[in-house]
Amino acid sequence: MELLEIRDGDLLRMMGGVASVASALGTDMEKGISGDAEDVHLRVKKFGCNLCMRRPKRHFLSSMRDASKDVVLVILLVCAAFLLGFGIKKDGFVEGWYHGGSILFAVFAVIMVFTTFKFWQHKQFDWLCRENDIQVEVIRSGRRQKISIFKIVVGDVVYLDGGDKVPADGLFLGGQSLQIDELSMTGESRYVEVDSDRPFLFSGSTVVDGYGRMLVISVGMDLTWGKMMSSMSLDSSEQTPLQARLKKLTSLIGIVGLVVAFLVFLAMLIQYSLGKTQDEKGNRDFVAGKTWGNDIMNMVEIIAAAVTIGVVMTPKGLMLAVEFSLAYSMKRMMVDQAMVRKLSACETMGSTTTICMGKTSILTLSQMKVMKFWVGQDSMVESACPSASKHVLDLILDGVALNSTGSIYRPSLGSEYEFSGGPFEKAILSWAVSQLSMDMEETKKSCEVIQVEAFNSQKKRSGVLIRKSTGNTIHVHWKGGAEMVLAMCSSFYDKSGIVKDLDEDERVRFEQIIQEMAASSLRCIAFAHKQVSEEAIQEREDGKKIQEDGLTFLGLVGIKDPCRPGVKSAVQACQDAGVNIKMITGDNIFTAEAIAMECGILKPGDDAFNGAVVEGVEFRSYTPEERLRMAEKIRVMARSLPSDKLLMVQCLKQIGHVVAVIGDGRNDALALKEADIGLSMGIQGTSIAKESSDIVILNDNFASVETVLQWGRCTYNNIRKFLQFQLTWKVTALVVSFAAVVSSGDIPLAAVQLLWVNMIMDTLGTLGLATEWPTRELMEKPPIGRTDPLITNIMWKNLLAQAMYQIAILLTLQFKGESILGVDEAVKRTLIFNAFVLCQVFNGFNARKLEKKNVFEGIHKNKLFIGVVCMTVVLQVVMVDFLKRFTGMEPLSWGEWGTCFGIAAVSWPIGWVVKCIPVPGTPIFNLF
């Protein structure tokens, strides 16, 4: 819309102003659109819907093309093509295509496996991106309600509050002190005042102060909102810290594999050049031909064999398993009410050592209710409210109705009231209506709001300057944290309506009342008032703040926000897992201490005297050295500012902690960004908090944080399982191939067999091991250190024991198999291949538990693992007994199959014995 693009206020006034635009759109500026299905449908049809562009879907063929770009696989395909051509020329199509064709098929199968996993991973990211939704408050038919941002239509009246993202382009209708940050539009953090003179609002900008209402005049693809949503979408190409470390490891393994492959190539070339024939060696692969064609074919076979070793030793499957495991974890975490916005968050949670968080809507239900009411120094029970002075109660009601960002809606006489606004606002409004019979609409009609100071997290209060129509008098009303409001007062009303001086004794008495309420986990909100002169108003029309001193204290309410069910056990579980929990809240120290004790954050004996509880002002007054020393001890920080939370995070990171921050408000944004991992609340959290976070807790429940912690550790643990499993068979294949070719010029495992092993081991490891679910014992261990080695001493012990057993048994079969088992060369080679594959299948069970001796514990829960193992065995039987001409193997008898299974089964008792052997806690390479 041209009007918005040029921000032309004069053009808007020529059009008749905002009211004229609202009328043209069929919008009632107070009640909004009708909002019925037909009205919404017509608006969507005419103006479009508020949907942004989805990133292009990734097709299966695109994933297949990417998987085929591996240089080593391309070389192997070329070799297979040569073998196919020469085989057909030499032996005819019927007999000659098997050798080259089998390698071609095996390479194609490997590519298909990689493609399938990669395509599935992209599908998971696309699915998760679709879940990025935000709830926005609108008014339709006079009723305030929350709807999806995607359901906003042109003509909607949207409510904006601090921390909200502007969901579409629109015009300012009304509000107070509304300030917008246009960072998402201009690239610079620039605060812009929005009022009736500058009414333009743009999608994607952030409300940094005040509140207001806007008229939506443009939605859909042309908005800057689309850019914002694309920034929220997950980037599947992002590389996590663990992936970066694994990339270095895989590069090292790949280099070792290529060196060995080159040495194997040289050894085979030397053997071939010496003229050893197939009959002399009993090896079908190498024939010292006399013709030029045979020489080329033999050279291609040598190259194919060496390249296959290079393919097998290049651990592509490792990176694939990491990506698969992360994507799988992200999807499972979504089911468990945690939406991952940043890929690295899955693994970082496994290393978290400290969690810093607020109280409201995280530890508590955010279902607040006024439990106590005091007028002056007198406690009012429900039946005693009429005994208080009507004048004082009317002043309190004025303060409640006019100094509020909430609203009340009643569909019809006799129906229930509906309250909207923040949790505190709704609690106070509900109490005022039910206990004091407040009529908010009438109160607003009888007064004119002159100036508003919106709630400020630094001063923790809000104020309003009003003119009453009766008597034309000017009044100031303040509401906020009881200590803050009390400090602004010099007098107070008693319940009879008599004004008394607030001397030192009286002030101490009020402080005792506040402390007693706070010790009962009540949050104290106080009200104060002052009538001011016209002269005072004129003096302050230059924009100065509403009068803040010499007020008269009216009364206070105690609001209870019950702790969430299960939060204490979740906190305890995190602490048992070695994770420190710190509560950083704006409540006073007594309320904070009571809540922390109730949630289990504080233990008996923890208080301000031993440094476990501090106030923000005290923390700020420490020297940098003192802060670093105290940051470890502090469990609760009360009366904190947003900067205190940021300072705490910085201190903890300096002393080596991996810090997670849980926040829900715009004031948490800096701490969320500074933390190693930020978690925001999906229901109560503001848009800016969600955008600053890595994970969104969709149900606002701290118990879900425990689940996220478990999945973080599980992801890391699964990757370690896969790493141990992969390295075991790769080391075995490498050593056996190298030892055999150096000693006799013979490779016991043919190219097609190695490719088959590579494919099924990647599949078994990825599907079976990388998808294990979290177990209880993961939360009984300390966090995974940032610099902890990927391969622990326990993994080295397991890996080397299994690899040495497999190497010993396979080399024994290679050199003595014919005489020991009484079989010919062809059957011996089949036995070696079959025993090798089955050893990996049985070792897959060992890899499920890196430390525990019972490798079958919980196996019934992982049906995918059982299914993959069964499928692997079935395919192996088909490969050996039914594809003789294709694979060059001999069918085995029942006894020979039993021998192979027996050899493989020995890995279980070996694994049990090895796990009984203790290892030092210090990483083995650090010992040197």
Coordinates of C-alpha atoms in Angstrom, one line a residue, residues 79-538:
C79 CA 35.2 -48.8 -12.3
A80 CA 31.9 -50.8 -12.1
A81 CA 31.0 -49.6 -15.5
F82 CA 34.4 -50.8 -16.9
L83 CA 34.0 -54.2 -15.3
L84 CA 30.5 -54.5 -16.7
G85 CA 31.6 -53.7 -20.2
F86 CA 34.7 -55.9 -20.1
G87 CA 32.8 -58.8 -18.4
I88 CA 30.0 -58.7 -21.1
K89 CA 32.7 -58.6 -23.9
K90 CA 34.6 -61.5 -22.4
D91 CA 31.8 -63.8 -21.2
G92 CA 28.8 -62.5 -23.0
F93 CA 25.8 -60.7 -21.5
V94 CA 24.2 -63.7 -19.7
E95 CA 27.4 -64.5 -17.7
G96 CA 29.5 -61.4 -17.9
W97 CA 27.3 -58.7 -16.3
Y98 CA 27.2 -60.1 -12.8
H99 CA 30.5 -58.8 -11.4
G100 CA 30.3 -55.2 -12.6
G101 CA 26.5 -55.2 -12.3
S102 CA 26.6 -56.3 -8.6
I103 CA 29.0 -53.4 -7.8
L104 CA 26.7 -50.9 -9.7
F105 CA 23.7 -52.2 -7.8
A106 CA 25.5 -52.0 -4.4
V107 CA 26.7 -48.4 -5.1
F108 CA 23.1 -47.5 -6.2
A109 CA 21.8 -49.1 -3.0
V110 CA 24.2 -47.0 -0.8
I111 CA 23.2 -43.8 -2.6
M112 CA 19.5 -44.7 -2.1
V113 CA 20.0 -45.3 1.6
F114 CA 21.8 -41.9 2.0
T115 CA 19.1 -40.2 -0.1
T116 CA 16.3 -41.6 1.9
F117 CA 17.7 -40.6 5.2
K118 CA 18.6 -37.1 3.9
F119 CA 15.1 -36.6 2.4
W120 CA 13.4 -37.8 5.6
Q121 CA 15.6 -35.3 7.6
H122 CA 14.5 -32.4 5.3
K123 CA 10.9 -33.5 5.7
Q124 CA 11.2 -33.3 9.5
F125 CA 12.6 -29.7 9.2
D126 CA 9.7 -28.7 6.9
W127 CA 7.3 -30.2 9.4
L128 CA 8.8 -28.3 12.3
C129 CA 8.8 -25.0 10.4
R130 CA 5.1 -25.3 9.9
E131 CA 4.7 -25.3 13.7
N132 CA 6.1 -21.7 14.0
D133 CA 2.9 -19.9 15.0
I134 CA 2.2 -17.0 17.2
Q135 CA -1.0 -16.1 19.1
V136 CA -2.2 -12.5 18.6
E137 CA -4.9 -10.6 20.6
V138 CA -7.7 -9.0 18.6
I139 CA -11.2 -7.7 19.3
R140 CA -14.1 -9.0 17.2
S141 CA -17.7 -8.1 18.0
G142 CA -16.5 -6.3 21.1
R143 CA -14.8 -9.4 22.5
R144 CA -11.1 -9.6 23.0
Q145 CA -9.7 -13.0 22.0
K146 CA -6.5 -14.6 20.9
I147 CA -6.1 -16.0 17.4
S148 CA -3.3 -17.4 15.2
I149 CA -1.3 -14.7 13.5
F150 CA -2.1 -16.5 10.2
K151 CA -5.8 -15.8 10.8
I152 CA -5.5 -12.1 11.0
V153 CA -7.5 -10.3 8.2
V154 CA -7.6 -6.8 6.9
G155 CA -9.8 -4.7 9.2
D156 CA -8.9 -6.5 12.4
V157 CA -8.2 -4.4 15.5
V158 CA -5.1 -5.9 17.2
Y159 CA -3.9 -5.2 20.7
L160 CA -0.2 -4.5 21.1
D161 CA 1.8 -4.7 24.3
G162 CA 5.4 -4.6 25.3
G163 CA 7.5 -7.3 23.6
D164 CA 4.9 -8.1 20.9
K165 CA 5.7 -8.3 17.3
V166 CA 3.5 -6.2 15.0
P167 CA 1.8 -8.9 13.1
A168 CA 0.8 -7.0 9.9
D169 CA 1.0 -3.5 8.5
G170 CA -1.5 -1.1 10.0
L171 CA -2.5 2.2 11.6
F172 CA -2.5 3.4 15.2
L173 CA -5.9 3.6 16.8
G174 CA -5.1 4.5 20.4
G175 CA -2.9 3.7 23.3
Q176 CA -0.2 5.2 25.6
S177 CA 3.5 5.7 25.2
L178 CA 3.8 3.3 22.3
Q179 CA 7.3 2.9 21.1
I180 CA 8.4 0.6 18.2
D181 CA 11.8 -0.8 17.4
E182 CA 12.2 -1.1 13.6
L183 CA 15.3 -3.2 13.6
S184 CA 13.7 -5.9 11.4
M185 CA 13.0 -3.3 8.8
T186 CA 16.0 -1.1 8.7
G187 CA 18.7 -3.3 10.2
E188 CA 19.3 -0.7 12.9
S189 CA 17.8 -0.7 16.4
R190 CA 15.8 2.6 16.2
Y191 CA 12.9 3.4 18.6
V192 CA 10.0 5.2 16.9
E193 CA 7.2 6.9 18.8
V194 CA 3.8 5.9 17.4
D195 CA 0.8 8.2 18.0
S196 CA -2.1 9.8 16.1
D197 CA 0.4 12.1 14.3
R198 CA 2.7 9.2 13.3
P199 CA 0.2 6.3 13.1
F200 CA 2.1 3.9 10.8
L201 CA 2.9 0.4 12.0
F202 CA 4.9 -2.2 10.1
S203 CA 4.9 -5.9 10.4
G204 CA 7.9 -7.4 12.0
S205 CA 8.7 -4.4 14.2
T206 CA 8.8 -4.9 18.0
V207 CA 6.9 -3.0 20.7
V208 CA 9.5 -1.9 23.2
D209 CA 7.4 0.3 25.5
G210 CA 3.8 1.2 26.1
Y211 CA 0.7 -0.4 24.7
G212 CA -1.9 0.3 22.0
R213 CA -4.4 -0.8 19.4
M214 CA -3.8 -1.0 15.6
L215 CA -6.1 -1.3 12.5
V216 CA -4.8 -3.9 10.1
I217 CA -4.8 -2.5 6.6
S218 CA -2.5 -5.0 4.8
V219 CA -1.6 -8.7 5.2
G220 CA 0.1 -11.4 3.2
M221 CA 3.2 -11.9 1.1
D222 CA 4.1 -8.2 0.5
L223 CA 4.7 -7.6 4.2
T224 CA 8.0 -7.5 6.2
W225 CA 6.3 -10.1 8.3
G226 CA 7.3 -12.7 5.7
K227 CA 10.9 -11.9 6.4
M228 CA 10.4 -12.3 10.1
M229 CA 8.8 -15.7 9.7
S230 CA 11.6 -16.9 7.4
S231 CA 14.1 -15.9 10.2
M232 CA 12.1 -18.1 12.5
S233 CA 12.3 -21.1 10.2
L234 CA 14.8 -23.8 11.0
D235 CA 18.0 -23.9 8.9
S236 CA 18.8 -27.5 8.3
S237 CA 22.2 -26.6 6.8
E238 CA 23.3 -25.1 10.0
Q239 CA 26.3 -27.0 11.5
T240 CA 26.2 -27.6 15.2
P241 CA 29.4 -27.7 17.4
L242 CA 29.2 -31.5 17.7
Q243 CA 28.9 -31.8 13.9
A244 CA 32.0 -29.5 13.6
R245 CA 33.9 -31.8 16.0
L246 CA 32.7 -34.9 14.2
K247 CA 33.7 -33.5 10.8
K248 CA 37.3 -33.2 12.0
L249 CA 37.1 -36.8 13.3
T250 CA 35.6 -38.1 10.1
S251 CA 38.2 -36.3 8.1
L252 CA 40.9 -38.0 10.1
I253 CA 39.3 -41.4 9.7
G254 CA 38.9 -40.7 6.0
I255 CA 42.5 -39.8 5.6
V256 CA 43.6 -43.0 7.4
G257 CA 41.2 -45.0 5.1
L258 CA 42.5 -43.5 1.9
V259 CA 46.2 -44.1 3.0
V260 CA 45.4 -47.8 3.7
A261 CA 43.4 -48.0 0.4
F262 CA 46.5 -46.6 -1.4
L263 CA 48.8 -49.1 0.4
V264 CA 46.4 -52.0 -0.5
F265 CA 46.4 -50.8 -4.1
L266 CA 50.2 -50.8 -4.2
A267 CA 50.4 -54.3 -2.6
M268 CA 47.9 -55.7 -5.0
L269 CA 49.6 -54.1 -7.9
I270 CA 53.0 -55.5 -6.8
Q271 CA 51.4 -59.0 -6.4
Y272 CA 49.8 -58.7 -9.8
S273 CA 53.0 -57.5 -11.5
L274 CA 54.9 -60.5 -10.1
G275 CA 52.6 -62.6 -12.2
K276 CA 50.7 -64.5 -9.4
T277 CA 47.7 -66.1 -11.1
Q278 CA 44.3 -66.9 -9.8
D279 CA 45.1 -70.6 -9.9
E280 CA 48.2 -70.1 -7.8
K281 CA 46.4 -68.2 -5.1
G282 CA 42.9 -69.6 -5.4
N283 CA 41.6 -66.1 -5.8
R284 CA 39.0 -65.4 -8.5
D285 CA 39.7 -61.7 -8.5
F286 CA 43.1 -61.6 -10.0
V287 CA 44.1 -63.3 -13.2
A288 CA 47.4 -62.4 -14.7
G289 CA 46.1 -62.3 -18.2
K290 CA 48.2 -62.3 -21.3
T291 CA 45.9 -60.1 -23.3
W292 CA 45.6 -56.4 -23.3
G293 CA 41.9 -56.7 -22.4
N294 CA 42.5 -59.0 -19.5
D295 CA 45.2 -56.7 -18.2
I296 CA 42.9 -53.7 -18.2
M297 CA 40.1 -55.6 -16.6
N298 CA 42.4 -56.8 -13.8
M299 CA 43.7 -53.3 -13.2
V300 CA 40.1 -52.0 -13.0
E301 CA 39.4 -54.7 -10.4
I302 CA 42.4 -53.7 -8.4
I303 CA 41.3 -50.1 -8.5
A304 CA 37.7 -51.0 -7.6
A305 CA 38.9 -53.1 -4.6
A306 CA 41.1 -50.2 -3.3
V307 CA 38.5 -47.6 -3.9
T308 CA 35.9 -49.7 -2.1
I309 CA 38.1 -49.7 1.0
G310 CA 38.2 -45.9 0.7
V311 CA 34.4 -45.8 0.4
V312 CA 33.9 -48.0 3.4
M313 CA 36.4 -46.1 5.6
T314 CA 35.0 -42.7 4.7
P315 CA 32.5 -42.4 7.6
K316 CA 29.7 -40.6 5.6
G317 CA 27.2 -42.5 7.7
L318 CA 28.5 -40.8 10.9
M319 CA 27.5 -37.3 9.8
L320 CA 24.2 -38.8 8.4
A321 CA 23.5 -40.4 11.8
V322 CA 24.1 -37.1 13.6
E323 CA 21.7 -35.2 11.3
F324 CA 19.2 -38.0 11.5
S325 CA 19.5 -38.2 15.3
L326 CA 19.1 -34.4 15.7
A327 CA 16.1 -34.3 13.4
Y328 CA 14.5 -37.3 15.2
S329 CA 15.1 -35.7 18.6
M330 CA 13.6 -32.4 17.4
K331 CA 10.5 -34.2 16.3
R332 CA 10.2 -36.1 19.5
M333 CA 10.8 -32.9 21.6
M334 CA 7.9 -31.3 19.7
V335 CA 5.7 -34.1 20.8
D336 CA 6.9 -33.4 24.3
Q337 CA 5.9 -29.8 24.0
A338 CA 9.3 -28.3 23.1
M339 CA 9.8 -26.7 19.7
V340 CA 13.4 -26.4 18.6
R341 CA 14.3 -23.3 16.6
K342 CA 18.0 -23.8 16.5
L343 CA 19.6 -27.2 15.6
S344 CA 22.5 -26.9 18.0
A345 CA 20.1 -26.6 20.9
C346 CA 19.4 -30.3 20.8
E347 CA 23.0 -31.2 21.7
T348 CA 23.8 -28.1 23.8
M349 CA 21.1 -29.0 26.3
G350 CA 23.1 -32.2 27.0
S351 CA 26.0 -30.1 28.3
T352 CA 24.0 -27.5 30.3
T353 CA 25.3 -27.1 33.9
T354 CA 23.2 -24.1 35.0
I355 CA 19.6 -23.0 34.3
C356 CA 18.6 -19.4 35.1
M357 CA 14.9 -18.5 35.1
G358 CA 12.2 -16.3 36.3
K359 CA 9.2 -17.3 38.4
T360 CA 5.9 -16.3 36.8
S361 CA 4.5 -18.7 34.2
I362 CA 7.6 -20.9 34.5
L363 CA 7.6 -22.3 38.0
T364 CA 4.0 -21.1 38.6
L365 CA 0.7 -21.7 36.8
S366 CA 0.2 -18.0 36.0
Q367 CA -3.3 -18.4 37.3
M368 CA -3.3 -15.6 39.8
K369 CA -5.9 -14.8 42.4
V370 CA -6.2 -12.1 45.0
M371 CA -6.0 -13.8 48.4
K372 CA -5.7 -10.8 50.8
F373 CA -6.8 -7.2 50.8
W374 CA -5.7 -4.4 53.1
V375 CA -7.0 -0.9 53.4
G376 CA -4.3 1.0 55.2
Q377 CA -3.2 -1.3 58.0
D378 CA -6.5 -3.1 58.3
S379 CA -7.0 -6.5 56.7
M380 CA -10.3 -6.8 54.8
V381 CA -12.1 -10.2 54.6
E382 CA -14.8 -10.5 52.0
S383 CA -17.6 -9.7 54.5
A384 CA -15.7 -6.7 55.9
C385 CA -15.1 -4.9 52.6
P386 CA -18.3 -2.8 53.1
S387 CA -17.0 -1.6 56.5
A388 CA -14.2 0.3 54.7
S389 CA -14.6 3.9 53.7
K390 CA -16.6 4.2 50.4
H391 CA -14.3 7.1 49.5
V392 CA -11.2 4.9 49.8
L393 CA -12.8 2.0 48.0
D394 CA -13.9 4.3 45.1
L395 CA -10.3 5.6 44.8
I396 CA -9.0 2.1 44.7
L397 CA -11.5 1.2 42.0
D398 CA -10.5 4.2 40.0
G399 CA -6.9 3.1 40.2
V400 CA -7.8 -0.5 39.2
A401 CA -10.1 0.5 36.2
L402 CA -8.0 3.4 34.8
N403 CA -4.4 2.2 35.5
S404 CA -4.8 -1.1 33.7
T405 CA -3.9 -2.6 30.3
G406 CA -6.6 -5.3 30.8
S407 CA -10.3 -5.2 29.9
I408 CA -13.6 -6.8 30.8
Y409 CA -16.1 -8.3 28.5
R410 CA -19.6 -9.5 29.3
P411 CA -21.5 -11.0 26.3
S412 CA -24.9 -10.5 27.9
L413 CA -26.6 -9.7 31.2
G414 CA -26.3 -12.7 33.5
S415 CA -23.4 -14.3 31.6
E416 CA -19.9 -14.7 33.0
Y417 CA -17.4 -11.9 32.8
E418 CA -14.4 -12.5 30.6
F419 CA -11.1 -10.8 31.6
S420 CA -8.2 -10.1 29.3
G421 CA -4.7 -8.7 29.9
G422 CA -1.7 -9.9 31.8
P423 CA -2.0 -12.4 34.6
F424 CA -1.8 -9.7 37.3
E425 CA -4.2 -7.5 35.5
K426 CA -6.8 -10.3 35.1
A427 CA -6.5 -11.2 38.8
I428 CA -7.0 -7.7 40.0
L429 CA -9.8 -7.0 37.6
S430 CA -11.6 -10.2 38.6
W431 CA -11.2 -9.4 42.3
A432 CA -12.5 -5.8 41.8
V433 CA -15.6 -7.0 39.9
S434 CA -16.5 -9.9 42.2
Q435 CA -15.6 -8.3 45.6
L436 CA -16.0 -4.5 45.0
S437 CA -18.7 -4.6 42.3
M438 CA -16.5 -2.5 39.9
D439 CA -18.1 -1.2 36.7
M440 CA -15.1 -0.6 34.6
E441 CA -17.0 0.9 31.6
E442 CA -18.8 3.5 33.8
T443 CA -15.6 4.4 35.5
K444 CA -13.9 5.0 32.2
K445 CA -16.8 7.1 31.0
S446 CA -16.6 9.4 34.1
C447 CA -12.9 10.1 33.6
E448 CA -10.5 11.4 31.0
V449 CA -7.1 9.9 30.8
I450 CA -4.5 12.7 30.4
Q451 CA -1.2 10.8 30.6
V452 CA -0.1 7.2 31.2
E453 CA 3.2 5.8 32.3
A454 CA 3.2 2.2 31.3
F455 CA 4.5 -0.5 33.7
N456 CA 8.3 -0.3 33.8
S457 CA 10.4 -3.4 34.8
Q458 CA 13.1 -1.2 36.2
K459 CA 10.7 0.7 38.6
K460 CA 8.1 -2.0 38.7
R461 CA 5.1 0.3 38.7
S462 CA 2.6 2.1 36.4
G463 CA 0.9 5.4 36.8
V464 CA -2.0 7.4 35.3
L465 CA -3.1 11.0 35.3
I466 CA -6.8 11.5 35.0
R467 CA -9.4 14.3 35.0
K468 CA -12.8 13.5 36.7
S469 CA -15.9 14.8 35.0
T470 CA -17.5 15.4 38.4
G471 CA -15.8 18.4 39.9
N472 CA -13.3 18.6 37.1
T473 CA -10.5 17.5 39.5
I474 CA -7.2 16.1 38.6
H475 CA -5.9 12.8 40.1
V476 CA -2.7 10.7 40.0
H477 CA -3.0 7.0 40.5
W478 CA 0.0 4.6 40.9
K479 CA 0.0 0.8 41.1
G480 CA 3.0 -1.6 41.5
G481 CA 5.3 -3.5 43.8
A482 CA 4.3 -2.7 47.4
E483 CA 7.8 -1.5 48.5
M484 CA 8.1 0.8 45.5
V485 CA 4.7 2.4 45.9
L486 CA 5.1 2.7 49.7
A487 CA 8.4 4.6 49.2
M488 CA 6.5 7.2 47.1
C489 CA 3.9 7.9 49.9
S490 CA 4.0 10.4 52.8
S491 CA 0.5 9.5 54.2
F492 CA -2.1 6.8 54.2
Y493 CA -5.8 6.2 54.5
D494 CA -7.1 4.1 57.3
K495 CA -10.3 2.0 56.7
S496 CA -12.4 4.9 58.0
G497 CA -11.1 7.2 55.3
I498 CA -9.0 9.3 57.6
V499 CA -5.7 10.5 56.2
K500 CA -2.7 9.8 58.6
D501 CA 0.9 10.7 58.4
L502 CA 3.2 7.9 57.3
D503 CA 5.9 8.3 60.0
E504 CA 8.8 5.9 60.6
D505 CA 6.8 3.6 62.9
E506 CA 3.9 3.4 60.6
R507 CA 6.2 2.7 57.6
V508 CA 7.8 -0.1 59.6
R509 CA 4.4 -1.6 60.3
F510 CA 3.5 -1.5 56.6
E511 CA 6.8 -3.2 55.8
Q512 CA 6.0 -6.0 58.3
I513 CA 2.6 -6.5 56.6
I514 CA 4.3 -6.7 53.2
Q515 CA 6.9 -9.2 54.5
E516 CA 4.3 -11.4 56.2
M517 CA 2.3 -11.6 53.0
A518 CA 5.4 -12.2 50.9
A519 CA 6.5 -15.0 53.3
S520 CA 3.2 -16.7 52.4
S521 CA 4.2 -16.7 48.7
L522 CA 1.9 -13.7 48.0
R523 CA 2.9 -11.0 45.6
C524 CA 2.0 -7.7 47.0
I525 CA 0.6 -5.0 44.8
A526 CA -0.1 -1.6 46.3
F527 CA -2.3 1.4 45.3
A528 CA -1.6 5.1 45.9
H529 CA -3.3 8.3 45.0
K530 CA -3.0 12.0 45.0
Q531 CA -5.2 14.9 43.9
V532 CA -3.2 17.6 42.1
S533 CA -3.9 21.1 40.9
E534 CA -4.3 22.4 37.4
E535 CA -1.0 24.3 37.8
A536 CA 0.8 21.0 38.4
I537 CA -0.7 19.6 35.2
Q538 CA 0.4 22.5 33.1

